[in-house]
mmCIF file of C-alpha atoms in Angstrom:
data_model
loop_
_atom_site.group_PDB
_atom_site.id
_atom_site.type_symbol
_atom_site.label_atom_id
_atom_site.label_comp_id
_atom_site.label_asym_id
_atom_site.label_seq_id
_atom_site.Cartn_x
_atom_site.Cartn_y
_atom_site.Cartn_z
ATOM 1 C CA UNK A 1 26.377 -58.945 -10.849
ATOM 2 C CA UNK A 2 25.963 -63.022 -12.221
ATOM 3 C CA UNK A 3 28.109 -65.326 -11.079
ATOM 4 C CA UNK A 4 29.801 -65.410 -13.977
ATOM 5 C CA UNK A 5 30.511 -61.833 -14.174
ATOM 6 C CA UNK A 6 31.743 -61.747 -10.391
ATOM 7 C CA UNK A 7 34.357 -64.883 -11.035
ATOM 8 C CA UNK A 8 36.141 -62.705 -13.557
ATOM 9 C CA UNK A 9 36.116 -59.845 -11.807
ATOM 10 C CA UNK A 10 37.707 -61.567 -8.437
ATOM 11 C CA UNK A 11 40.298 -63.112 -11.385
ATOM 12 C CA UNK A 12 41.349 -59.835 -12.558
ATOM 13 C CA UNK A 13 41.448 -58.496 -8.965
ATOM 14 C CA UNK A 14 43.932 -61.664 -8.217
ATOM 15 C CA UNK A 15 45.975 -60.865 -10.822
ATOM 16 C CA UNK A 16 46.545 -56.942 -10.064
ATOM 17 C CA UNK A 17 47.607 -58.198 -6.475
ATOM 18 C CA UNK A 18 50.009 -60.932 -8.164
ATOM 19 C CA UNK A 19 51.794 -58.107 -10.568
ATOM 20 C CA UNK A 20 51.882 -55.411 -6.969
ATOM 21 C CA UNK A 21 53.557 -58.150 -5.033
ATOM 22 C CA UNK A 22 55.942 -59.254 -7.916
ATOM 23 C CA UNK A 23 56.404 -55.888 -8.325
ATOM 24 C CA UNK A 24 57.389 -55.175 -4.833
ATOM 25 C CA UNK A 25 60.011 -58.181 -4.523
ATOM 26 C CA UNK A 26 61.726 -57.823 -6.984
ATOM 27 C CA UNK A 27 62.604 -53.843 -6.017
ATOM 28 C CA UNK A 28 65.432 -55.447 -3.555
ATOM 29 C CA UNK A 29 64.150 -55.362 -0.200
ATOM 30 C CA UNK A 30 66.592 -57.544 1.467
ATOM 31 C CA UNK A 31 68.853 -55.127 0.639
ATOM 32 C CA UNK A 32 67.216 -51.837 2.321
ATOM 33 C CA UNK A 33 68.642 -51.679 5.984
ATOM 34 C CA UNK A 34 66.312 -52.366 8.813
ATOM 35 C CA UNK A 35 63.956 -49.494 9.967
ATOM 36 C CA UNK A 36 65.782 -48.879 13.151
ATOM 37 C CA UNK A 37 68.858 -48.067 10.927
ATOM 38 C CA UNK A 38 67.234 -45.856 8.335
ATOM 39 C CA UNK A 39 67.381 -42.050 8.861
ATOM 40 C CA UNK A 40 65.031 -40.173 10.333
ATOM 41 C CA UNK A 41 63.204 -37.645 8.102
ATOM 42 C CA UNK A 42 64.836 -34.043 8.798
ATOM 43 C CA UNK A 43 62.523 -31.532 11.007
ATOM 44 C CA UNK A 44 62.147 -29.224 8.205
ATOM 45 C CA UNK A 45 60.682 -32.493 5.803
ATOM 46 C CA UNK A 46 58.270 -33.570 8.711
ATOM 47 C CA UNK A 47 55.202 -32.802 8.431
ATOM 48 C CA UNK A 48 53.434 -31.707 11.457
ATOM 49 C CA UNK A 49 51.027 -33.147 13.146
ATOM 50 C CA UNK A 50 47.841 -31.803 12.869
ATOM 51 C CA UNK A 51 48.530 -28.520 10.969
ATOM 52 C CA UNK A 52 46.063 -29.675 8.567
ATOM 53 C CA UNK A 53 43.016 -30.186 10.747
ATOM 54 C CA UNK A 54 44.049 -26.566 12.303
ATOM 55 C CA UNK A 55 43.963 -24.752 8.794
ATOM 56 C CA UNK A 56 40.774 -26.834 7.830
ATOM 57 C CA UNK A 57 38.710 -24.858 10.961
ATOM 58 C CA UNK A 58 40.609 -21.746 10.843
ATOM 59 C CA UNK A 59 38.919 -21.744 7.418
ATOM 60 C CA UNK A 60 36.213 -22.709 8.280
ATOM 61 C CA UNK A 61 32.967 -20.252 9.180
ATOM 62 C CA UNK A 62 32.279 -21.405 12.383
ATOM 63 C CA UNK A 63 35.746 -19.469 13.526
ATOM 64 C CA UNK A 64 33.840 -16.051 12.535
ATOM 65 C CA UNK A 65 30.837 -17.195 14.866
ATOM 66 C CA UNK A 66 30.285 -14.831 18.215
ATOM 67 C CA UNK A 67 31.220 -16.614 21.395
ATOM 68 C CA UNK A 68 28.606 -17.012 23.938
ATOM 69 C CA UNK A 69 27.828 -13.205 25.424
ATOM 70 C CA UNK A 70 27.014 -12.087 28.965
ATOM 71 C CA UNK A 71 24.669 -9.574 30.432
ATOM 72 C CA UNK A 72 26.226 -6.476 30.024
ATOM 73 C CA UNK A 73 28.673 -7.250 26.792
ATOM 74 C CA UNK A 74 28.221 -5.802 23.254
ATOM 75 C CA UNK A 75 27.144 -7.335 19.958
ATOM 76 C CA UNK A 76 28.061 -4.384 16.412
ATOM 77 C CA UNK A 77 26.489 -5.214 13.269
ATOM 78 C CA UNK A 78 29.135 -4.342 10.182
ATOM 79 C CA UNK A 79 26.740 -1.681 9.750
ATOM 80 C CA UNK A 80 27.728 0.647 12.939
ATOM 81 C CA UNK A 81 23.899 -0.737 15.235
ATOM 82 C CA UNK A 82 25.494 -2.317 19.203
ATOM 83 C CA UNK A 83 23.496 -4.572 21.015
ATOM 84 C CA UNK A 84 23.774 -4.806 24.604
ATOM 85 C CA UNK A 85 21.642 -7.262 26.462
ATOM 86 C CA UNK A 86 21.691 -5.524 30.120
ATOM 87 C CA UNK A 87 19.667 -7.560 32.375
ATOM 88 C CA UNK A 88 17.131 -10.055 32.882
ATOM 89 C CA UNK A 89 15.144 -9.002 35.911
ATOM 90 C CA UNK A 90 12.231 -11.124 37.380
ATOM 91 C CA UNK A 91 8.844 -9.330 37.593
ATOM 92 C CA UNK A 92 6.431 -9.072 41.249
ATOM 93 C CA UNK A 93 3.573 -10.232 39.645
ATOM 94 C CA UNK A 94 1.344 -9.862 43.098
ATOM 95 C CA UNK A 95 -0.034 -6.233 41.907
ATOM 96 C CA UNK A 96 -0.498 -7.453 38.130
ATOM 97 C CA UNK A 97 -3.847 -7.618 37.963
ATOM 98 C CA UNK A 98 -3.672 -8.089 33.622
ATOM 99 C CA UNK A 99 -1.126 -11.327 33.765
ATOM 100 C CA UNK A 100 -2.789 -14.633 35.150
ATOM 101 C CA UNK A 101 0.851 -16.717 35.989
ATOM 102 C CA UNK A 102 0.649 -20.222 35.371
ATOM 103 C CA UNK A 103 1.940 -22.780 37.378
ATOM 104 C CA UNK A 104 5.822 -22.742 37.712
ATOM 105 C CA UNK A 105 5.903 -19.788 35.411
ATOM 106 C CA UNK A 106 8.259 -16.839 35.936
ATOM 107 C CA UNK A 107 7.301 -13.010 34.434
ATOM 108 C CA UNK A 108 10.822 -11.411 33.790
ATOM 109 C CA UNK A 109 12.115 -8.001 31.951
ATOM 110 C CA UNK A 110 14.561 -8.258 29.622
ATOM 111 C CA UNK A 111 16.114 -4.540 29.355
ATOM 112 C CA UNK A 112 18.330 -3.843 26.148
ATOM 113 C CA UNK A 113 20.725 -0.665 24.870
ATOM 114 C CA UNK A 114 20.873 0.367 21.209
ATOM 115 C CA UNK A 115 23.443 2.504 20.501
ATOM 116 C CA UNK A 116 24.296 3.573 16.656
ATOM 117 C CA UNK A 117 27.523 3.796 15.616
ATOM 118 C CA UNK A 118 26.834 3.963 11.752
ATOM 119 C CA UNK A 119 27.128 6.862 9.732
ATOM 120 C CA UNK A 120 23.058 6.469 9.043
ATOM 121 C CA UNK A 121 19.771 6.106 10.951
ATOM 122 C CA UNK A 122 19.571 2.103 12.206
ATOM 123 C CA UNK A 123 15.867 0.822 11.689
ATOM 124 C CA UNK A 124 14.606 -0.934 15.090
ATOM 125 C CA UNK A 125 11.821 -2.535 13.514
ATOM 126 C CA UNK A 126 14.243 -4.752 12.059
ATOM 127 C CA UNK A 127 15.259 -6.193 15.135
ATOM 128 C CA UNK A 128 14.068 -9.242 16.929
ATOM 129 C CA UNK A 129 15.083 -11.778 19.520
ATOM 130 C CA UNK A 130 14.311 -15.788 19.764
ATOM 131 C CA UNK A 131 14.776 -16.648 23.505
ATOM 132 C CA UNK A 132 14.919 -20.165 24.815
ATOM 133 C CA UNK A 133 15.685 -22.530 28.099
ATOM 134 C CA UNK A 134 19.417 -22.606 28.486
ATOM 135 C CA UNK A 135 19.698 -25.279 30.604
ATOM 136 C CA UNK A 136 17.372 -28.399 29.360
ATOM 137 C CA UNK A 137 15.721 -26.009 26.227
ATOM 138 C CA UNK A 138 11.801 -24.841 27.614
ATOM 139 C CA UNK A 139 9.811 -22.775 25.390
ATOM 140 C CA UNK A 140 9.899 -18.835 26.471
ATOM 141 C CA UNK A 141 6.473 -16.927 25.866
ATOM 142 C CA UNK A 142 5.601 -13.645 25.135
ATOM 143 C CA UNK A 143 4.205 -10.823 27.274
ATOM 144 C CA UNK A 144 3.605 -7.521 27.299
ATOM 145 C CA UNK A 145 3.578 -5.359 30.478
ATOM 146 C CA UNK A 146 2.794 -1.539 30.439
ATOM 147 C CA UNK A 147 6.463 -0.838 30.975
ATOM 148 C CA UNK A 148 7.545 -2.214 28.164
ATOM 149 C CA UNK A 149 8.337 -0.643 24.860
ATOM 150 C CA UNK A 150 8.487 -1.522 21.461
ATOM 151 C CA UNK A 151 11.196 -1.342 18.929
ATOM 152 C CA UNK A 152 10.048 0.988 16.993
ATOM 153 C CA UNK A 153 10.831 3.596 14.692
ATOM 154 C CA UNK A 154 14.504 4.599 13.491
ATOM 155 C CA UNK A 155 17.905 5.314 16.105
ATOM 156 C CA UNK A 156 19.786 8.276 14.402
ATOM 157 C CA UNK A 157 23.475 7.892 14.403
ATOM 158 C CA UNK A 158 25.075 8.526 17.654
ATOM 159 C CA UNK A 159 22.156 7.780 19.639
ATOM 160 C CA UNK A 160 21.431 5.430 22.455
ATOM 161 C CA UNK A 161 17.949 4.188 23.221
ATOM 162 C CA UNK A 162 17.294 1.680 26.145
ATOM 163 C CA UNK A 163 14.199 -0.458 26.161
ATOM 164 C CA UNK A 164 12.351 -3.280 28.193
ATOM 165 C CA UNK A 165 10.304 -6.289 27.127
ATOM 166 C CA UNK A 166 8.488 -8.664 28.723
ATOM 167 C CA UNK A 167 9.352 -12.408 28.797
ATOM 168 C CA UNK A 168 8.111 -15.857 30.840
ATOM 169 C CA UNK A 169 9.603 -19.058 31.112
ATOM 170 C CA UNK A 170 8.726 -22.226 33.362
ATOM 171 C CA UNK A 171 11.287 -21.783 35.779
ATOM 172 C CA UNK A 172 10.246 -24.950 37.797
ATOM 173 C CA UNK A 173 10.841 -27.276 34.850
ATOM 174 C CA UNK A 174 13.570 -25.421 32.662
ATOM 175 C CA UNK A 175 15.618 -23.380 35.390
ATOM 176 C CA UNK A 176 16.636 -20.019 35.297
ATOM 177 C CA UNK A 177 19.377 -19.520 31.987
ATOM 178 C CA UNK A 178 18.156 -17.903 29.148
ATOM 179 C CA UNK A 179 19.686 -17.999 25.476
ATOM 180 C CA UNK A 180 19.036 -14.663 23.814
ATOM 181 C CA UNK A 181 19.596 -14.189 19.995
ATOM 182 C CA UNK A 182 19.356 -11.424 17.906
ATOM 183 C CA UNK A 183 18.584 -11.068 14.765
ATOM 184 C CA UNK A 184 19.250 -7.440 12.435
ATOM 185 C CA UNK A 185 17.877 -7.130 9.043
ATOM 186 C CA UNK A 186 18.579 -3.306 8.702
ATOM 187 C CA UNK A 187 21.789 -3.777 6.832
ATOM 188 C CA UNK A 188 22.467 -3.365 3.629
ATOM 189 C CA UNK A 189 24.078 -6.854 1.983
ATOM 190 C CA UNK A 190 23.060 -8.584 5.096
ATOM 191 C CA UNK A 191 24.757 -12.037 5.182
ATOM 192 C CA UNK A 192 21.606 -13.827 6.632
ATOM 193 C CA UNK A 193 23.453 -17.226 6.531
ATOM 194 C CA UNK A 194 25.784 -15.983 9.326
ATOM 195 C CA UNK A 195 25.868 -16.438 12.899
ATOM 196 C CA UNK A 196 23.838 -14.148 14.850
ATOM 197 C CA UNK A 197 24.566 -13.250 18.233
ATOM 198 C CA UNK A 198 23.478 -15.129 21.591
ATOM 199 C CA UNK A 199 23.451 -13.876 25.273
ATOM 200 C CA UNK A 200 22.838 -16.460 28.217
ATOM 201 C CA UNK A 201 21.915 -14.659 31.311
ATOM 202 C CA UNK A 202 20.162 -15.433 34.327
ATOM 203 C CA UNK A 203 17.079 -14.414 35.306
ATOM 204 C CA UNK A 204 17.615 -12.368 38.456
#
């Protein structure tokens, strides 16, 4: 904007205030009664504090998002497959002649139900987990010990399956609290923009 083009518009500005304030003055207020004598509005007319900012995250879809789990609690997808996250054990690595620990590293079992509760088979190869450092993050790697098993193949309804995988974390450098989340692709009209759930647990 020119210099030109800003001195009118700070004019016009000027002269909406003028109008307001003439406005204002001549609308009698020497004749409204001081605040402390005015009435107060009735309970019913008051509007509550905060009601709004209450609706707003009742609304909102962070409400609908799973709390924090704990070893032992369940997680349903709408389509009938529970989750349980059981334990996280640590591993005696002394006899393991196939894992090499590095430094500060800890081997642990994870150990996990399946139950289905649907009225069709639940496919396990849809399911996966994404576990990190719960106390100051710390990447969480891989392994695979004999005793472990895949997820694998389909759970019929009313079945319960209970499997182990294989997990290590730096323990030294990132503590002992996992986050575990699970993810299900199985279901039909899967919302995959939702919240999945997450277990912390402590490696034993």
């Amino acid at each position: 904007m020119n210099v030109r083009l800003r001195r009118a518009a700070i004019a016009v500005a000027a002269g909406l205030t003028l109008s307001v304030t003439g406005c204002s003055s001549s609308g009698g207020d020497s004749d409204r009664p001081p605040l402390s004598q005015r009435d107060a509005p009735a309970e019913d007319d008051a509007e509550p504090v905060g009601d709004d900012s209450q609706d707003d995250a009742s609304a909102g879809p962070d409400t609908q998002a799973p709390g924090d789990l704990a070893p032992g609690e369940s997680y349903t997808w709408p389509g009938g497959l529970s989750l349980t996250i059981d334990a996280l054990t640590e591993v005696d690595t002394a006899g393991l002649d196939e894992w090499s620990q590095p430094e500060g590293d800890t081997l642990f079992a994870v150990t996990i139900s399946l139950t289905n509760d649907g009225d069709r088979p639940a496919d396990l190869d849809s399911v996966s987990f994404d576990f990190q450092g719960a106390t100051v993050g710390g990447e969480v790697y891989f392994e695979y010990h004999d005793d472990d098993e895949e997820l694998t193949g389909r759970l019929a309804p009313g079945q319960t399956v209970t499997k182990r995988i294989s997990r290590s974390m730096d323990t030294e450098a990132y503590g002992r609290e996992v986050v575990i989340t699970a993810y299900y692709w199985g279901d039909e009209g899967t919302d995959f923009l939702g919240d999945d759930p997450e277990w912390v647990a402590t490696i034993e």
